[in-house]
Short mmCIF file of C-alpha atoms and ligand atoms in Angstrom, two decimals:
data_model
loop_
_atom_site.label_atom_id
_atom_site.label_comp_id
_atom_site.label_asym_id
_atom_site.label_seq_id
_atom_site.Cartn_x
_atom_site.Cartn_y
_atom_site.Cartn_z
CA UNK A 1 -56.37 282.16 287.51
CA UNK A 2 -53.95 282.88 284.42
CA UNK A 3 -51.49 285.39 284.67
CA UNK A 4 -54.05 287.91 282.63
CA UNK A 5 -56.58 287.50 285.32
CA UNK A 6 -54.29 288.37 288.23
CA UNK A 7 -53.54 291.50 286.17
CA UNK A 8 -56.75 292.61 285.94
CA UNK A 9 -57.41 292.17 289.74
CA UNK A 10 -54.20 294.49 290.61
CA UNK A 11 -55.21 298.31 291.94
CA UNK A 12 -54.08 300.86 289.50
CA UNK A 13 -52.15 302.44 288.36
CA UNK A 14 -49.05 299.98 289.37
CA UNK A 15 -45.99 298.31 288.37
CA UNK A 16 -46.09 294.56 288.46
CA UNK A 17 -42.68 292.66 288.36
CA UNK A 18 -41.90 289.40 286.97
CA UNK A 19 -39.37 288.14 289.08
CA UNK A 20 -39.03 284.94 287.69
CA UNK A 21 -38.03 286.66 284.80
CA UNK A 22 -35.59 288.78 286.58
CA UNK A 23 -34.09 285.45 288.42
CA UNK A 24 -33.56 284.13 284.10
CA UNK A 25 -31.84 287.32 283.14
CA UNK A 26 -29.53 287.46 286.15
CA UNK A 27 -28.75 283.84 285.36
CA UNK A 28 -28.24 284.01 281.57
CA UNK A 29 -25.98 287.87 282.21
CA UNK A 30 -23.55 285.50 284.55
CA UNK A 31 -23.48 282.22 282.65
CA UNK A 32 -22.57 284.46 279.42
CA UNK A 33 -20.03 286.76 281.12
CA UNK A 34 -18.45 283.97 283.85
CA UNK A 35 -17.01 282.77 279.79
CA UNK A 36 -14.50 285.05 280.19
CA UNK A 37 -11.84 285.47 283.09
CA UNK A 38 -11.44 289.04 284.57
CA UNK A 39 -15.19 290.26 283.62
CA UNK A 40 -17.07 291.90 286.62
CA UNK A 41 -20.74 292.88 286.52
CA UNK A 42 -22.04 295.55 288.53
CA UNK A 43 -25.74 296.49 288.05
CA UNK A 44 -26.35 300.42 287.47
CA UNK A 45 -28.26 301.16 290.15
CA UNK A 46 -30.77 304.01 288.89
CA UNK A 47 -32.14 301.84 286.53
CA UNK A 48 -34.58 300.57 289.62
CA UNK A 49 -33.44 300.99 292.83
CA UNK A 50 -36.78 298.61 294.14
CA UNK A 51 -35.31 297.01 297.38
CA UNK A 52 -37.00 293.74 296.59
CA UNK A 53 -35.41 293.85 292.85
CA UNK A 54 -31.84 295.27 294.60
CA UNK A 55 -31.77 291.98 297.12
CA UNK A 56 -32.75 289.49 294.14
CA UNK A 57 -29.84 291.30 292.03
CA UNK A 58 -26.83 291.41 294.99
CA UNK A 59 -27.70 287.44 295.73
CA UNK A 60 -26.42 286.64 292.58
CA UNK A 61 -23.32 288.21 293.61
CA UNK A 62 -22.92 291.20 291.13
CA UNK A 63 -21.58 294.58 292.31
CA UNK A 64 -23.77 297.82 292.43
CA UNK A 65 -22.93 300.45 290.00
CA UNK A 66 -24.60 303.98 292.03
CA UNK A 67 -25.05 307.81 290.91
CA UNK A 68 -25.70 309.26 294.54
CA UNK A 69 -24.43 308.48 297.90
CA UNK A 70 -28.33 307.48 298.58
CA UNK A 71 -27.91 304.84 296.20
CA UNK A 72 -24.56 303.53 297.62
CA UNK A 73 -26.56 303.58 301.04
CA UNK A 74 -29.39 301.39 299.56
CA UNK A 75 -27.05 299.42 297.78
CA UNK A 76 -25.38 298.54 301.18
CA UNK A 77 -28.57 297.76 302.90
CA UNK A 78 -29.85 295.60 300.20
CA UNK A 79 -26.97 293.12 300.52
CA UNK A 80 -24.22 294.24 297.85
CA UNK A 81 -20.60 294.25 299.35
CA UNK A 82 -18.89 297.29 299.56
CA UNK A 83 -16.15 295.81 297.72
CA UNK A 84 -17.96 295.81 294.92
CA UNK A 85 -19.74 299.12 294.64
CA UNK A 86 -18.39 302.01 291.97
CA UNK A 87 -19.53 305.28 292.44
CA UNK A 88 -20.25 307.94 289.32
CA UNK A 89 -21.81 311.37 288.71
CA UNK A 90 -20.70 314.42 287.78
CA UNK A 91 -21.84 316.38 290.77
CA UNK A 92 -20.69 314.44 293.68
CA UNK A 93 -21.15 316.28 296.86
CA UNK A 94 -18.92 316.72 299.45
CA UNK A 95 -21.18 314.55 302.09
CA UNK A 96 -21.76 311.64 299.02
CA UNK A 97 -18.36 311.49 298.91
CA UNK A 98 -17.57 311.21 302.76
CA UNK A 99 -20.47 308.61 302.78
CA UNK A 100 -18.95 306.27 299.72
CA UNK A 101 -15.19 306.92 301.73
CA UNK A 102 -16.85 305.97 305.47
CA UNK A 103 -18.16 302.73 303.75
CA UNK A 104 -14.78 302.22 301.86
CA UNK A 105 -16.54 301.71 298.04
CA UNK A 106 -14.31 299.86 295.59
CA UNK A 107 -14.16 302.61 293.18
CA UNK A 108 -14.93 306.09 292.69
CA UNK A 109 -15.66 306.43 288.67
CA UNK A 110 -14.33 310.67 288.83
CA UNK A 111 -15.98 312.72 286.03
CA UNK A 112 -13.37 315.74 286.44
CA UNK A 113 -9.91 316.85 288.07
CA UNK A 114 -11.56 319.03 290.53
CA UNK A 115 -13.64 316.43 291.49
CA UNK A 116 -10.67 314.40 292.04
CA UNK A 117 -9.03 317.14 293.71
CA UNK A 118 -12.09 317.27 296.60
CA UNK A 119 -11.88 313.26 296.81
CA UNK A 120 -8.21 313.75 297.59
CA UNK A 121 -9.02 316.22 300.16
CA UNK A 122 -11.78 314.23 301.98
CA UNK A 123 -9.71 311.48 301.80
CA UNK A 124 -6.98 313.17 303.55
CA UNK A 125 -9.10 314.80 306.26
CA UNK A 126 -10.41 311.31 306.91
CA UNK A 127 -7.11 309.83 307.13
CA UNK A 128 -7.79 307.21 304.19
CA UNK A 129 -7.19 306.75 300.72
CA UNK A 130 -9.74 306.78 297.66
CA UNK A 131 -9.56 304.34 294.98
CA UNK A 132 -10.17 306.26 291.78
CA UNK A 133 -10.78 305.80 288.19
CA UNK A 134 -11.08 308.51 285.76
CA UNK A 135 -14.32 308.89 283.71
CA UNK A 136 -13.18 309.50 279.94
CA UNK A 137 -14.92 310.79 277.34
CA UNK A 138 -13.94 308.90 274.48
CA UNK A 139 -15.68 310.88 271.98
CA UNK A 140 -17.61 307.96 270.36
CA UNK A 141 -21.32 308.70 269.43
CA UNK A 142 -23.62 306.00 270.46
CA UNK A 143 -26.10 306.91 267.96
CA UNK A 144 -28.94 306.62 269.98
CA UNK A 145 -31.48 309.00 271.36
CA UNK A 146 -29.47 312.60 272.13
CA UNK A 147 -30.65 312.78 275.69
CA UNK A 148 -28.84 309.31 276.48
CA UNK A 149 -26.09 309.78 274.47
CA UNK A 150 -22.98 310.39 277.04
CA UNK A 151 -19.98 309.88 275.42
CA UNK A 152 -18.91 312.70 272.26
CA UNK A 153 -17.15 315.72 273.45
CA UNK A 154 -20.52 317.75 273.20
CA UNK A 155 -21.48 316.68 276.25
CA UNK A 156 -20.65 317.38 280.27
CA UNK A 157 -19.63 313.90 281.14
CA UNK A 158 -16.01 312.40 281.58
CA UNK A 159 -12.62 314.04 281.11
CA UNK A 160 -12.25 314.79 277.52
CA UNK A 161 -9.43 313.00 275.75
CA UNK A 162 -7.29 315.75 274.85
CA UNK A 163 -6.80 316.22 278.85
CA UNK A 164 -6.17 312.94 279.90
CA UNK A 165 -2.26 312.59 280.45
CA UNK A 166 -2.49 315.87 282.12
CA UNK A 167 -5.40 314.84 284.54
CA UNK A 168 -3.63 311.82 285.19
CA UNK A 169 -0.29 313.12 285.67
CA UNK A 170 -1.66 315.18 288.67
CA UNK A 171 -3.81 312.56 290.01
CA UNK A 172 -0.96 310.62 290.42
CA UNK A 173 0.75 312.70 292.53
CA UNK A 174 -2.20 312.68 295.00
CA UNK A 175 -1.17 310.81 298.44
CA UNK A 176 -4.74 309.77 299.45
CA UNK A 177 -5.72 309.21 295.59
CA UNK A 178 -4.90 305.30 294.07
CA UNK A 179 -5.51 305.82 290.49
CA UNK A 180 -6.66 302.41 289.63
CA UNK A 181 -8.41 302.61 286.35
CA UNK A 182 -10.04 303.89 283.48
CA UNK A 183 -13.83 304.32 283.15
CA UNK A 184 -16.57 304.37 280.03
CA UNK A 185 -20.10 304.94 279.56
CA UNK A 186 -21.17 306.21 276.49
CA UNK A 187 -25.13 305.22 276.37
CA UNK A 188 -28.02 303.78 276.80
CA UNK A 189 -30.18 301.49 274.83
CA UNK A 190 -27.26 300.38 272.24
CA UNK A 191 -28.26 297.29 270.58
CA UNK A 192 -26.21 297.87 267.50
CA UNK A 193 -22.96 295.72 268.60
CA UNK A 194 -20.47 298.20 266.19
CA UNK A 195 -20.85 300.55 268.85
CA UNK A 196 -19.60 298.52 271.38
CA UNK A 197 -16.47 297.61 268.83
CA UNK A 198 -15.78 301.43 267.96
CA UNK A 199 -15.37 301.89 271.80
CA UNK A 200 -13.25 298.82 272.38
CA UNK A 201 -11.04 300.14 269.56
CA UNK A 202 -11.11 303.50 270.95
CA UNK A 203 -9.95 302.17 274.46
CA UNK A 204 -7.33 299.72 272.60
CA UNK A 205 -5.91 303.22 271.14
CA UNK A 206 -5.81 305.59 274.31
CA UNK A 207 -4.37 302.50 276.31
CA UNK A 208 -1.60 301.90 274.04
CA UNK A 209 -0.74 305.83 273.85
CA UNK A 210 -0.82 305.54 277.51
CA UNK A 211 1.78 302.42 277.37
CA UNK A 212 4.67 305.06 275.22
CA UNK A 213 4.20 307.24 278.63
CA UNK A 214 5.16 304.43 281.16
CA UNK A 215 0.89 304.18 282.04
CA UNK A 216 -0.90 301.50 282.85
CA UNK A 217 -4.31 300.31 284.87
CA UNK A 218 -5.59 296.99 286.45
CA UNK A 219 -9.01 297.98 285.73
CA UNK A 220 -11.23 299.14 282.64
CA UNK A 221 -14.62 299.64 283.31
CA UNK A 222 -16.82 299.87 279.67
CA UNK A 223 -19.90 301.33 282.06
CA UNK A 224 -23.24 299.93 281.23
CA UNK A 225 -25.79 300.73 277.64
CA UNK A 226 -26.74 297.57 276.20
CA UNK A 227 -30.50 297.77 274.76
CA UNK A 228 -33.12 295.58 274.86
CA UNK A 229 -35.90 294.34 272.39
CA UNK A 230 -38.65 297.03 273.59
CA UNK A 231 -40.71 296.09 269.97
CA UNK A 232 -41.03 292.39 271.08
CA UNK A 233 -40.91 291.43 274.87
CA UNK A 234 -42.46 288.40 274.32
CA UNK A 235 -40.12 287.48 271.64
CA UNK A 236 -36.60 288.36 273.21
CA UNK A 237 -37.10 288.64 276.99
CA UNK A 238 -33.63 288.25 277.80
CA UNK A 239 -31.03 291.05 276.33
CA UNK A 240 -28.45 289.58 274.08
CA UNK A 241 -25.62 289.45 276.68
CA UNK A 242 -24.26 286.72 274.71
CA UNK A 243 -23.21 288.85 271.68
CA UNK A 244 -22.19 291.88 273.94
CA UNK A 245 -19.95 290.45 276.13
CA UNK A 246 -18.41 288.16 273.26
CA UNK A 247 -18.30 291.72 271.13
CA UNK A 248 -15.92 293.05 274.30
CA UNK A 249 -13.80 289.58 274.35
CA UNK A 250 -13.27 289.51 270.20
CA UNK A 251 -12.19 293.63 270.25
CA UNK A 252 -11.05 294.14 272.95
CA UNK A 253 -6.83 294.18 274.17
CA UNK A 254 -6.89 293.40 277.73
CA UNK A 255 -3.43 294.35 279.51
CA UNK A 256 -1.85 291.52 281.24
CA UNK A 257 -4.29 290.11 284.66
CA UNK A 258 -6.51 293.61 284.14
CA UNK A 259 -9.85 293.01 285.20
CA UNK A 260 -12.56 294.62 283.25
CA UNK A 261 -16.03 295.70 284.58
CA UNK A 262 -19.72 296.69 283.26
CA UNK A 263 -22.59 298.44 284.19
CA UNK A 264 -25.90 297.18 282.86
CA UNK A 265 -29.10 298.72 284.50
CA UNK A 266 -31.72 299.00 281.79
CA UNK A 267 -30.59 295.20 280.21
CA UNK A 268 -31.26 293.29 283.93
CA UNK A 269 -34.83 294.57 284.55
CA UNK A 270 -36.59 296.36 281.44
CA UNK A 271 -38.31 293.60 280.59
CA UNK A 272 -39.13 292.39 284.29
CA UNK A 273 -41.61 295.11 284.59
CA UNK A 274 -44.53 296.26 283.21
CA UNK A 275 -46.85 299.06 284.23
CA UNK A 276 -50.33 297.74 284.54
CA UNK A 277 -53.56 300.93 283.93
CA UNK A 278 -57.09 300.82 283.17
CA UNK A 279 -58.64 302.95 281.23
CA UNK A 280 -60.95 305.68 282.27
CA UNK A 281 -62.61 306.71 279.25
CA UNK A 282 -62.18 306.79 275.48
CA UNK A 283 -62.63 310.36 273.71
CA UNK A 284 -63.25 310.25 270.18
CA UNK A 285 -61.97 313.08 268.51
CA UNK A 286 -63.10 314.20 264.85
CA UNK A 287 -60.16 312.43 263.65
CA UNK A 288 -58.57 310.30 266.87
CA UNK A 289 -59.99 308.06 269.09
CA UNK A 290 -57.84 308.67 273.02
CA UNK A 291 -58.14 306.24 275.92
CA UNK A 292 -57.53 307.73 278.97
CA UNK A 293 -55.47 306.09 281.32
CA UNK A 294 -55.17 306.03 285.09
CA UNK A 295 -51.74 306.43 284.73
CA UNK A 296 -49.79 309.70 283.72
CA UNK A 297 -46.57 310.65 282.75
CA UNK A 298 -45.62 311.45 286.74
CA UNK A 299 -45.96 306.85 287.01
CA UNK A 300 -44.06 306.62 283.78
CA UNK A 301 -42.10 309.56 282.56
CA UNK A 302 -39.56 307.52 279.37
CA UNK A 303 -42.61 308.67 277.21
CA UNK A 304 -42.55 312.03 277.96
CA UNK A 305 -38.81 312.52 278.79
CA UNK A 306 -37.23 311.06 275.84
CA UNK A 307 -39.78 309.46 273.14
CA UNK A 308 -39.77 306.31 274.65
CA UNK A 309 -41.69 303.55 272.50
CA UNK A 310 -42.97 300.54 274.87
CA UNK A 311 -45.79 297.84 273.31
CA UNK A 312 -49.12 298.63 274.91
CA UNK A 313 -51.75 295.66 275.02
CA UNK A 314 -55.51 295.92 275.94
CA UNK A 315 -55.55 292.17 277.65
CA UNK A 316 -59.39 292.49 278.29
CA UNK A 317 -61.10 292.81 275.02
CA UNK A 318 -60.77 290.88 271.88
CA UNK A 319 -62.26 293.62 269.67
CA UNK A 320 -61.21 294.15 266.54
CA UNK A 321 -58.08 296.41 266.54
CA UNK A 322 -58.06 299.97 265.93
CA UNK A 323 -55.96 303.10 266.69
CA UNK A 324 -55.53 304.86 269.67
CA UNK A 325 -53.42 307.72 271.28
CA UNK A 326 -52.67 306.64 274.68
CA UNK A 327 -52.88 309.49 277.07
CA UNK A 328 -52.66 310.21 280.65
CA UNK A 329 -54.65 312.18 283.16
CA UNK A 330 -52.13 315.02 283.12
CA UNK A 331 -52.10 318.45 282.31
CA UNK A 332 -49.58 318.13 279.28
CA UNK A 333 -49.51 317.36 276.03
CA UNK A 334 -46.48 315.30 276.75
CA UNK A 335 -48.32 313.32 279.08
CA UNK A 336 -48.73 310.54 276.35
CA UNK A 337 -47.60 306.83 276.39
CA UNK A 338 -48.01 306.45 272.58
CA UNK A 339 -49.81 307.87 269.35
CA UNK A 340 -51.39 305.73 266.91
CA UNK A 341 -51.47 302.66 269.08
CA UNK A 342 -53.30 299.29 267.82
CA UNK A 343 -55.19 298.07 270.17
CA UNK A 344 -58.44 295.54 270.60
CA UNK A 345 -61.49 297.94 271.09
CA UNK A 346 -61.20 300.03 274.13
CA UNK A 347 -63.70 300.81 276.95
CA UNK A 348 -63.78 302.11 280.38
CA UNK A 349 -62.39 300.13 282.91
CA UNK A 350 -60.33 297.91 280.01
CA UNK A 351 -56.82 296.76 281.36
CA UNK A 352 -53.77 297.83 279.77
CA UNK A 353 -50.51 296.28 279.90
CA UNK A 354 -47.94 299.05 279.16
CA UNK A 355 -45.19 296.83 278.57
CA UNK A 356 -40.85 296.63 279.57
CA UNK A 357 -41.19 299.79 281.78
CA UNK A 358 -38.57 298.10 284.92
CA UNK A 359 -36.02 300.40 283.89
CA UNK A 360 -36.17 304.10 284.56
CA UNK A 361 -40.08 303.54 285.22
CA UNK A 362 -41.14 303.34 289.04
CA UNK A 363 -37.37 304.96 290.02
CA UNK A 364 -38.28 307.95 287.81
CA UNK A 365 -42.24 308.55 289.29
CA UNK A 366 -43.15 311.09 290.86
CA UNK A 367 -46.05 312.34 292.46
CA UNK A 368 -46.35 315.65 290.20
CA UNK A 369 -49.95 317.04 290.28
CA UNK A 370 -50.21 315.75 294.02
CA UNK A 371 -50.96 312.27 292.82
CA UNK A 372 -50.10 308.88 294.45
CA UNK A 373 -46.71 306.85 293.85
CA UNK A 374 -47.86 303.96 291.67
CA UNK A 375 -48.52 300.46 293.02
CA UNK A 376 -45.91 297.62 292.90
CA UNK A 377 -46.69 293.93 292.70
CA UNK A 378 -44.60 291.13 292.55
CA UNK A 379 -45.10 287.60 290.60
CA UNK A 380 -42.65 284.97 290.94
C1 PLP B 401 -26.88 304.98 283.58
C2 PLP B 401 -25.54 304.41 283.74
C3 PLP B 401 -25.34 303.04 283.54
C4 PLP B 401 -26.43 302.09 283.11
O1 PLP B 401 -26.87 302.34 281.83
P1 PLP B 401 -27.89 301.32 281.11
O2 PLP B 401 -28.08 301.90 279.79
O3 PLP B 401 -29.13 301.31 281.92
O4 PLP B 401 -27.22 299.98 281.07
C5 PLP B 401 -24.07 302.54 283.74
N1 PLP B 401 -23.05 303.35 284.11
C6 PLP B 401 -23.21 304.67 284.30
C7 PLP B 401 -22.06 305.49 284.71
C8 PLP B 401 -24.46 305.24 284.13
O5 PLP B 401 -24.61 306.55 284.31
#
């Protein structure tokens, strides 16, 4: 049966993962970073917190990168070491942070001084100490989509520059705090590699003002962001870790023995996943044709959420092409996985392959409008 085939046989809606695929990436992310000394991957976590993916991910050894104290409880159970496991978010609750303490994290990445101030206090009640570095807010735009843009002043994450020596001049004091490093994330989908430099140049700058003050940290941590190739997965399956990580080693000014981490979630498993649909019906409208999927904006929300583009194939006809809006069953006009679409002639009960949705797809579903969780299949 080729692979096609097996597609079309799968219940839908349902995510099907490559794994073989994933099993390349993982490969190709730690032959290109193991180049240089003192890098340390950990994979961001809400990108696709699938045990099956999380297992396949820890055996290669990286580190979890998690947003909740959920996800540093999966993480755990799915085989990544403690010692390796850095903890962000904004809004960390008291019981996250009593969770990521009992299990003794690595690192808590701290988004704010009171935040720090809680950690401190937990820390002390629990008779331990928290490893800390402080999230900064470097103030340099990503230029990519505004709702995954994290790192200009405008925004609610990190401590903003202006604030640092203060924030750290407290923290220091803290008896149950170990201020250990310095932490970036400034976005998502990045593939231009001059963002990367601004923000290894920006870092260079706020490390050596640090240096005049007597400051220094064993660890950077540059967060996670870089894109993949979502116009041509069958073109460039594996993200361009080559260029990224070489873009860090060229610009960046690495203090004597400091060890400096990432965070790439989207990069690892975008491309291992696809969401597989059929379609329902096709609606011709006076001046659009719609197929009607089986799956809605509550399997696959990028779409709807931020304007997500993904390639969408019909792999059962061999029509001539024409245009489609791709819609789902919901009861929103943002319930749309693309306008304008080519695609080989549609028809009920056609297969479509809705293509690169293993990041911040099946994590992100919900089951809005009482519907069921999508299906998830596994090849490899
Ligand atoms: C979301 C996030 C990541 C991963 O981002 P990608 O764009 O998926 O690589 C890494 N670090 C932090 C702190 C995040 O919030």
């Amino acid at each position: 049966m080729t692979y096609n085939d097996t597609i079309g046989q799968l219940p839908t809606p349902c995510y099907y993962y490559n794994l073989e695929l994933l099993d390349a990436t993982l490969k190709n992310v730690l032959k290109e970073s193991s180049r240089y000394p003192g890098f340390h991957l950990h994979y961001a976590v809400k990108a696709n917190a699938n045990p099956v993916l999380l297992k396949r991910i820890s055996r290669f050894g990286l580190g979890a990168d998690c947003v909740s104290g959920n996800e540093v409880l999966r993480a755990l159970e799915c085989g990544f070491s403690a010692g390796k496991i850095v903890y962000a978010g904004v809004g960390k609750t008291d019981r996250e942070i009593e969770t990521a303490l009992a299990n003794d994290i690595f690192c808590f990445n701290s988004e704010s001084l009171p935040e720090v101030n809680v950690i401190q206090e937990i820390a002390e009640r629990m008779g331990t100490k928290a490893r800390v570095a402080l999230r900064v807010n470097p103030n340099v735009d990503a230029h990519t989509h505004h709702y995954i843009t994290t790192g200009i002043e405008e925004n609610k994450f990190g401590i903003y520059l202006y604030d640092l020596e203060r924030v750290i001049g407290v923290v220091q004091k803290f008896p149950h705090i170990e201020l250990i490093g310095l932490h970036f994330h400034i976005g998502s989908q990045i593939t231009d590699m001059n963002v990367f430099r601004s923000l290894c140049l920006k870092v260079n700058e706020i490390q050596a003002r640090l240096a005049q003050q007597g400051i220094a940290f064993p660890h950077i941590n540059f967060g996670g962001g870089l894109g993949i190739n979502y116009d041509q997965p069958y073109e460039e399956p594996v993200a361009d870790f080559k260029n990224y990580f070489a873009t860090f080693a060229r610009f960046y000014e690495p203090l004597p023995q400091q060890q400096v981490h990432f965070e790439p979630g989207r990069a690892l498993v975008a491309h291992c996943g696809d969401l597989i649909a059929k379609v329902l019906y096709v609606k011709e409208g006076k001046k659009k044709k719609f197929a009607v999927l089986d799956a809605g904006m509550n399997d696959l929300m990028r779409p709807a959420l931020y304007q997500a583009f993904h390639k969408i194939e019909n792999i059962t006809s061999d029509k001539p092409e024409e245009k489609y809006d791709v819609v789902g069953p919901i009861c929103e006009s943002s319930d749309c996985f693309g306008k304008d679409v080519l695609l080989n002639g549609v028809s009920r009960g056609d297969t479509i392959v809705i293509h690169s949705t293993g990041a911040y797809g099946e994590v992100m579903a919900s089951r809005y409008n009482l519907r069921e969780l999508p299906g998830v299949f596994y090849a490899g």
